[in-house]
Coordinates of C-alpha atoms in Angstrom, one line a residue:
M23 CA 58.6 115.6 48.3
I24 CA 55.6 113.8 46.8
G25 CA 52.4 114.5 48.7
F26 CA 50.8 111.0 48.8
L27 CA 51.3 107.9 50.8
S28 CA 52.3 105.3 48.0
A29 CA 53.8 105.4 44.6
D30 CA 55.3 103.2 42.0
F31 CA 58.7 104.3 40.6
A32 CA 60.8 103.5 37.5
I33 CA 64.2 104.0 38.1
D34 CA 67.1 104.4 35.4
L35 CA 69.9 103.2 37.7
G36 CA 72.9 104.5 35.5
T37 CA 76.6 104.7 35.7
A38 CA 76.7 108.5 35.4
N39 CA 73.2 109.4 36.5
T40 CA 70.1 108.1 38.6
L41 CA 66.8 109.1 37.2
I42 CA 63.5 108.3 39.1
Y43 CA 59.9 108.6 37.5
S44 CA 57.0 108.5 39.8
S45 CA 53.6 107.1 38.7
G46 CA 52.0 109.5 41.1
E47 CA 53.4 112.6 39.6
K48 CA 53.4 110.9 36.2
D49 CA 56.9 112.6 35.7
I50 CA 60.6 112.4 36.4
V51 CA 60.9 113.5 40.1
L52 CA 64.6 113.1 40.6
N53 CA 67.7 113.2 38.2
E54 CA 71.1 113.1 40.2
P55 CA 74.6 111.9 39.5
S56 CA 75.3 108.4 40.6
I57 CA 78.0 109.4 43.0
V58 CA 78.4 108.9 46.7
A59 CA 80.9 110.4 49.3
F60 CA 81.6 108.5 52.4
N61 CA 84.0 108.4 55.4
R62 CA 86.6 105.8 54.9
L63 CA 86.7 104.9 58.6
S64 CA 83.3 105.1 59.8
K65 CA 81.7 104.3 56.4
N66 CA 79.1 106.9 57.0
I67 CA 77.7 108.5 53.9
I68 CA 78.5 112.4 53.8
A69 CA 76.8 113.2 50.5
V70 CA 74.9 111.8 47.4
G71 CA 74.4 113.1 43.9
R72 CA 75.1 116.6 43.1
K73 CA 76.8 117.4 46.5
A74 CA 79.1 114.4 46.2
K75 CA 80.0 115.5 42.7
E76 CA 81.0 118.7 43.7
M77 CA 83.4 117.2 46.1
L78 CA 85.4 115.3 43.3
G79 CA 89.0 115.8 43.4
R80 CA 88.6 118.2 46.4
T81 CA 88.3 115.7 49.5
P82 CA 90.6 115.1 52.4
R83 CA 92.1 111.8 52.8
D84 CA 89.4 110.4 55.0
I85 CA 86.6 111.1 52.6
Q86 CA 86.3 108.8 49.6
I87 CA 84.0 109.4 46.7
I88 CA 82.8 106.5 44.4
R89 CA 80.4 105.7 41.7
P90 CA 78.7 102.5 43.1
M91 CA 77.7 101.6 39.7
Q92 CA 80.2 100.6 37.2
D93 CA 79.7 99.6 33.4
G94 CA 75.9 99.6 34.0
A95 CA 76.2 97.1 36.8
I96 CA 76.4 97.3 40.7
A97 CA 80.1 97.4 41.8
D98 CA 79.3 98.2 45.4
F99 CA 76.1 96.6 46.8
E100 CA 76.0 98.3 50.2
I101 CA 76.8 101.7 48.9
T102 CA 74.4 101.5 46.1
E103 CA 71.5 100.3 48.5
S104 CA 72.4 103.3 50.8
M105 CA 72.2 105.6 47.8
L106 CA 69.0 104.3 46.7
R107 CA 67.4 104.8 50.1
I108 CA 68.6 108.5 50.2
L109 CA 67.6 109.4 46.8
I110 CA 64.2 107.9 47.4
K111 CA 63.8 109.7 50.6
N112 CA 64.4 112.9 48.6
V113 CA 61.0 112.3 46.7
T114 CA 59.1 110.2 49.2
P115 CA 58.8 109.7 53.0
S116 CA 60.2 106.2 52.9
F117 CA 60.8 103.3 50.5
R118 CA 58.1 101.4 52.6
Y119 CA 55.5 103.6 50.7
V120 CA 56.8 102.2 47.3
R121 CA 54.8 99.4 45.9
K122 CA 56.4 98.7 42.8
V123 CA 59.9 99.4 41.3
L124 CA 60.8 99.0 37.6
V125 CA 64.5 99.2 37.2
C126 CA 66.3 99.8 33.9
V127 CA 69.4 97.5 33.3
P128 CA 71.9 96.8 30.6
Q129 CA 70.7 94.1 27.8
G130 CA 73.6 92.1 28.7
I131 CA 73.1 91.8 32.5
T132 CA 74.2 88.4 34.1
E133 CA 72.0 86.6 36.5
V134 CA 74.3 87.6 39.3
E135 CA 73.9 91.3 38.5
K136 CA 70.2 90.9 38.3
R137 CA 70.2 89.5 41.7
A138 CA 72.2 92.5 42.9
V139 CA 69.9 95.0 41.4
R140 CA 66.8 93.0 43.1
D141 CA 68.4 92.8 46.3
S142 CA 69.3 96.4 46.6
C143 CA 65.7 97.5 45.9
E144 CA 64.4 94.7 48.1
H145 CA 66.6 95.6 51.0
A146 CA 66.1 99.3 50.5
G147 CA 62.2 98.4 51.1
S148 CA 60.5 97.9 47.8
K149 CA 57.7 95.4 47.7
E150 CA 57.7 94.2 44.0
V151 CA 60.8 94.5 41.6
Y152 CA 60.6 94.3 37.9
L153 CA 63.6 94.8 35.4
I154 CA 63.4 96.1 31.8
S155 CA 66.5 96.2 29.4
E156 CA 67.7 99.8 28.7
P157 CA 67.3 99.6 24.9
M158 CA 63.6 98.5 25.2
A159 CA 63.0 101.2 27.7
G160 CA 64.6 103.7 25.4
A161 CA 62.9 102.6 22.3
I162 CA 59.6 103.1 24.2
G163 CA 60.6 106.5 25.6
A164 CA 61.7 107.7 21.9
G165 CA 58.1 107.0 20.9
L166 CA 58.9 103.8 18.9
D167 CA 56.0 101.3 18.6
V168 CA 58.0 98.1 19.9
F169 CA 55.1 95.7 19.1
E170 CA 55.1 96.4 15.5
P171 CA 56.4 93.6 13.2
K172 CA 58.9 96.1 12.0
G173 CA 62.9 96.4 12.8
N174 CA 63.9 99.4 15.0
L175 CA 67.6 99.9 15.8
I176 CA 68.1 101.8 19.1
V177 CA 71.6 102.7 20.4
D178 CA 71.7 104.1 23.8
I179 CA 75.2 105.5 24.7
G180 CA 75.1 105.9 28.4
G181 CA 78.1 106.5 30.8
G182 CA 79.4 103.0 31.3
T183 CA 77.9 101.1 28.4
T184 CA 76.6 101.4 25.1
E185 CA 73.6 99.3 24.4
I186 CA 72.6 98.4 20.7
A187 CA 69.5 96.5 19.9
V188 CA 67.1 95.6 17.0
I189 CA 63.6 95.3 18.4
S190 CA 60.3 93.9 16.6
L191 CA 57.2 92.4 17.9
G192 CA 58.0 93.5 21.6
G193 CA 61.3 91.7 21.8
I194 CA 65.0 92.2 21.2
V195 CA 65.9 90.2 18.2
V196 CA 69.8 90.9 18.2
S197 CA 71.8 93.0 20.7
E198 CA 75.3 94.1 21.3
S199 CA 76.5 95.7 24.7
I200 CA 80.1 97.2 25.0
K201 CA 81.6 98.7 28.0
I202 CA 82.6 101.9 25.9
A203 CA 80.4 104.9 26.6
G204 CA 80.6 108.6 28.1
D205 CA 83.1 107.5 30.8
E206 CA 85.4 106.0 28.2
M207 CA 85.2 109.3 26.2
T208 CA 86.1 111.3 29.2
E209 CA 89.0 108.9 30.0
S210 CA 90.2 109.4 26.5
I211 CA 90.4 113.1 26.9
K212 CA 92.3 112.9 30.1
N213 CA 94.9 110.4 28.5
Y214 CA 95.3 112.7 25.4
F215 CA 96.1 115.7 27.4
K216 CA 98.6 113.7 29.5
K217 CA 100.2 112.2 26.5
E218 CA 100.4 115.3 24.1
H219 CA 100.6 118.3 26.7
N220 CA 102.1 116.6 29.9
L221 CA 99.0 117.9 31.4
V222 CA 97.3 116.0 34.2
I223 CA 93.6 116.9 34.4
G224 CA 90.6 115.6 36.6
D225 CA 87.4 113.8 35.6
T226 CA 85.5 117.0 36.1
T227 CA 87.6 119.2 33.8
A228 CA 87.6 116.4 31.2
E229 CA 83.8 116.0 31.2
K230 CA 83.5 119.8 31.0
I231 CA 85.7 119.7 27.8
K232 CA 83.8 117.1 26.4
I233 CA 80.5 119.0 27.0
E234 CA 81.9 122.3 25.9
I235 CA 83.9 121.6 22.7
G236 CA 83.7 117.9 22.2
S237 CA 82.5 116.6 18.8
A238 CA 82.4 113.4 16.7
Y239 CA 82.3 115.2 13.2
P240 CA 84.1 118.3 11.7
S241 CA 82.1 121.4 11.8
E242 CA 82.4 124.8 10.1
E243 CA 83.3 126.7 13.3
E244 CA 85.9 125.1 15.5
T245 CA 85.9 126.3 19.1
E246 CA 88.6 126.8 21.8
F247 CA 88.8 126.1 25.6
E248 CA 91.1 126.9 28.3
V249 CA 92.3 123.8 30.0
T250 CA 93.9 124.0 33.4
G251 CA 95.7 121.2 35.1
R252 CA 99.0 120.0 36.6
N253 CA 102.1 119.9 34.7
L254 CA 103.3 116.4 34.5
V255 CA 106.9 117.6 34.4
N256 CA 107.4 119.9 37.3
G257 CA 104.1 119.3 39.3
L258 CA 103.0 123.1 38.9
P259 CA 99.6 124.4 37.8
K260 CA 99.5 124.9 33.9
S261 CA 96.9 126.1 31.4
I262 CA 96.8 125.7 27.7
I263 CA 94.2 126.6 25.0
S264 CA 92.9 123.6 23.3
T265 CA 90.5 123.3 20.2
S266 CA 87.5 121.3 19.3
E267 CA 89.5 119.7 16.6
E268 CA 92.1 118.3 19.1
V269 CA 89.4 117.0 21.4
R270 CA 87.8 115.3 18.5
K271 CA 91.0 113.5 17.7
A272 CA 91.2 112.3 21.4
L273 CA 87.5 110.8 20.9
E274 CA 88.3 109.0 17.8
P275 CA 89.5 105.7 19.2
T276 CA 86.4 105.6 21.5
L277 CA 83.9 106.6 18.9
K278 CA 85.4 104.1 16.6
E279 CA 84.5 101.3 19.0
I280 CA 81.1 102.4 19.3
V281 CA 80.7 102.6 15.4
D282 CA 82.3 99.2 14.9
A283 CA 79.8 97.7 17.4
I284 CA 76.9 99.2 15.4
L285 CA 78.2 97.5 12.3
R286 CA 78.6 94.2 14.0
L287 CA 75.0 94.3 15.0
L288 CA 74.0 95.2 11.6
E289 CA 75.9 92.1 10.3
K290 CA 73.8 90.0 12.5
T291 CA 70.5 91.5 11.6
P292 CA 68.1 89.1 9.8
P293 CA 67.6 90.5 6.2
E294 CA 63.8 91.6 6.5
L295 CA 64.5 93.6 9.6
A296 CA 67.6 95.0 7.9
A297 CA 65.3 96.3 5.2
D298 CA 63.0 97.9 7.7
I299 CA 66.1 99.5 9.2
Y300 CA 67.2 100.9 5.9
N301 CA 63.9 102.8 5.8
T302 CA 63.6 103.9 9.4
G303 CA 67.1 104.4 10.3
I304 CA 68.9 104.3 13.6
V305 CA 67.6 106.0 17.0
L306 CA 70.3 107.4 19.3
N307 CA 69.7 107.6 23.1
G308 CA 71.6 108.4 26.0
G309 CA 73.9 111.2 27.0
G310 CA 76.4 110.1 24.3
A311 CA 73.8 111.2 21.8
L312 CA 74.3 114.8 22.7
L313 CA 77.9 114.8 21.4
R314 CA 78.0 117.1 18.5
G315 CA 77.9 115.4 15.1
I316 CA 77.7 111.9 16.5
D317 CA 74.6 111.4 14.2
K318 CA 76.6 112.6 11.3
L319 CA 79.4 110.3 12.1
V320 CA 77.2 107.1 12.6
S321 CA 75.3 107.9 9.4
E322 CA 78.5 108.3 7.4
H323 CA 79.8 104.9 8.4
T324 CA 76.5 102.9 8.2
S325 CA 74.9 104.7 5.1
L326 CA 71.7 104.8 7.2
P327 CA 69.7 107.8 8.4
V328 CA 70.2 108.6 12.1
H329 CA 67.8 110.4 14.5
I330 CA 68.6 111.6 18.0
S331 CA 65.5 110.9 20.3
E332 CA 63.8 114.0 21.4
D333 CA 65.1 113.9 25.1
P334 CA 68.0 111.5 24.8
L335 CA 69.1 111.8 28.5
K336 CA 65.6 111.0 29.7
S337 CA 64.2 108.7 27.1
V338 CA 65.1 105.4 29.0
V339 CA 63.4 106.5 32.3
L340 CA 60.3 108.1 30.3
G341 CA 60.0 104.7 28.5
A342 CA 60.2 102.8 31.8
G343 CA 57.5 105.1 33.2
K344 CA 55.1 104.4 30.4
V345 CA 55.8 100.5 31.0
L346 CA 55.0 101.3 34.8
E347 CA 51.9 102.9 34.0
D348 CA 50.5 100.1 32.2
I349 CA 52.6 97.1 33.2
S350 CA 50.1 94.5 32.1
H351 CA 50.1 95.8 28.6
Y352 CA 53.9 95.9 28.6
S353 CA 54.4 92.6 30.5
T354 CA 56.1 90.9 27.6
V355 CA 58.8 93.4 27.2
L356 CA 59.9 92.8 30.9
I357 CA 63.0 90.7 31.6
R358 CA 61.5 87.3 32.6
G359 CA 61.8 85.7 36.0
V360 CA 62.6 88.8 38.0
R361 CA 59.4 89.9 39.5
Y362 CA 59.5 89.3 43.3

């Protein structure tokens, strides 16, 4: 727990994970899955974060596990508010000690979704709420100078959305947001094994497969993984050996949609900024950037150099942390009309 009475927090309230940066510690103080387990009848929260994730697929009927964030937006207002309160309490005595909160949100967020984010933080006890788009925070966290009169193309592949934006002179010139990202990759793997092997697997197993042997581009050494699930035909447990080549085939449709979205954005990019991007290339952020060979796949389809940021999972919250430390300097990059 942080040993001071007040703090400012930058929060990456993601579909898959919630990360919190503290101005007092000048570092990330929390990184937990955005998952909540609660009692269906009493609505009392049983577990949040990693503890709730460990319960996935293993709970009795009276316990429900949900992700209150869906596609980068708040799907369950009350659960999100409760989750924030609990996570904040893990790093500081109470939300009443928090002066300012800067929340990272998708670029395509609606006014209703902005209000939901604001109200969740406000009801949880925050005094001032600011919003910043994920691509902008990610670009700052990746070390790009967003105020330069030069085009920078950032691609943030998160859990629920892929955010793509061209940034220049402290603003987003053109952007594309699609609800295809890490969760869709996991779902694609589940569907593939169900269709091709009559094998039903859970989210946890599919995610493990994605991490262990998932790839976007062929490599010299293909790997294998033992996949265990339930036989769709007879309902009995079943185990098979799968290969990275097979998982790559399962991921192809999802990856194609992400690449197509990048190509659509490049078509909308003004010529001068396109020339800049030709030289500087594309920067990949988010958990999806860790998929093996995704930089090669994007480079092959765009004919542009592709760079993975130094810490793609944390770039967004680290960028938001920089903004939080000097909010007057970065005031122009904030989403307008959302300081309360």
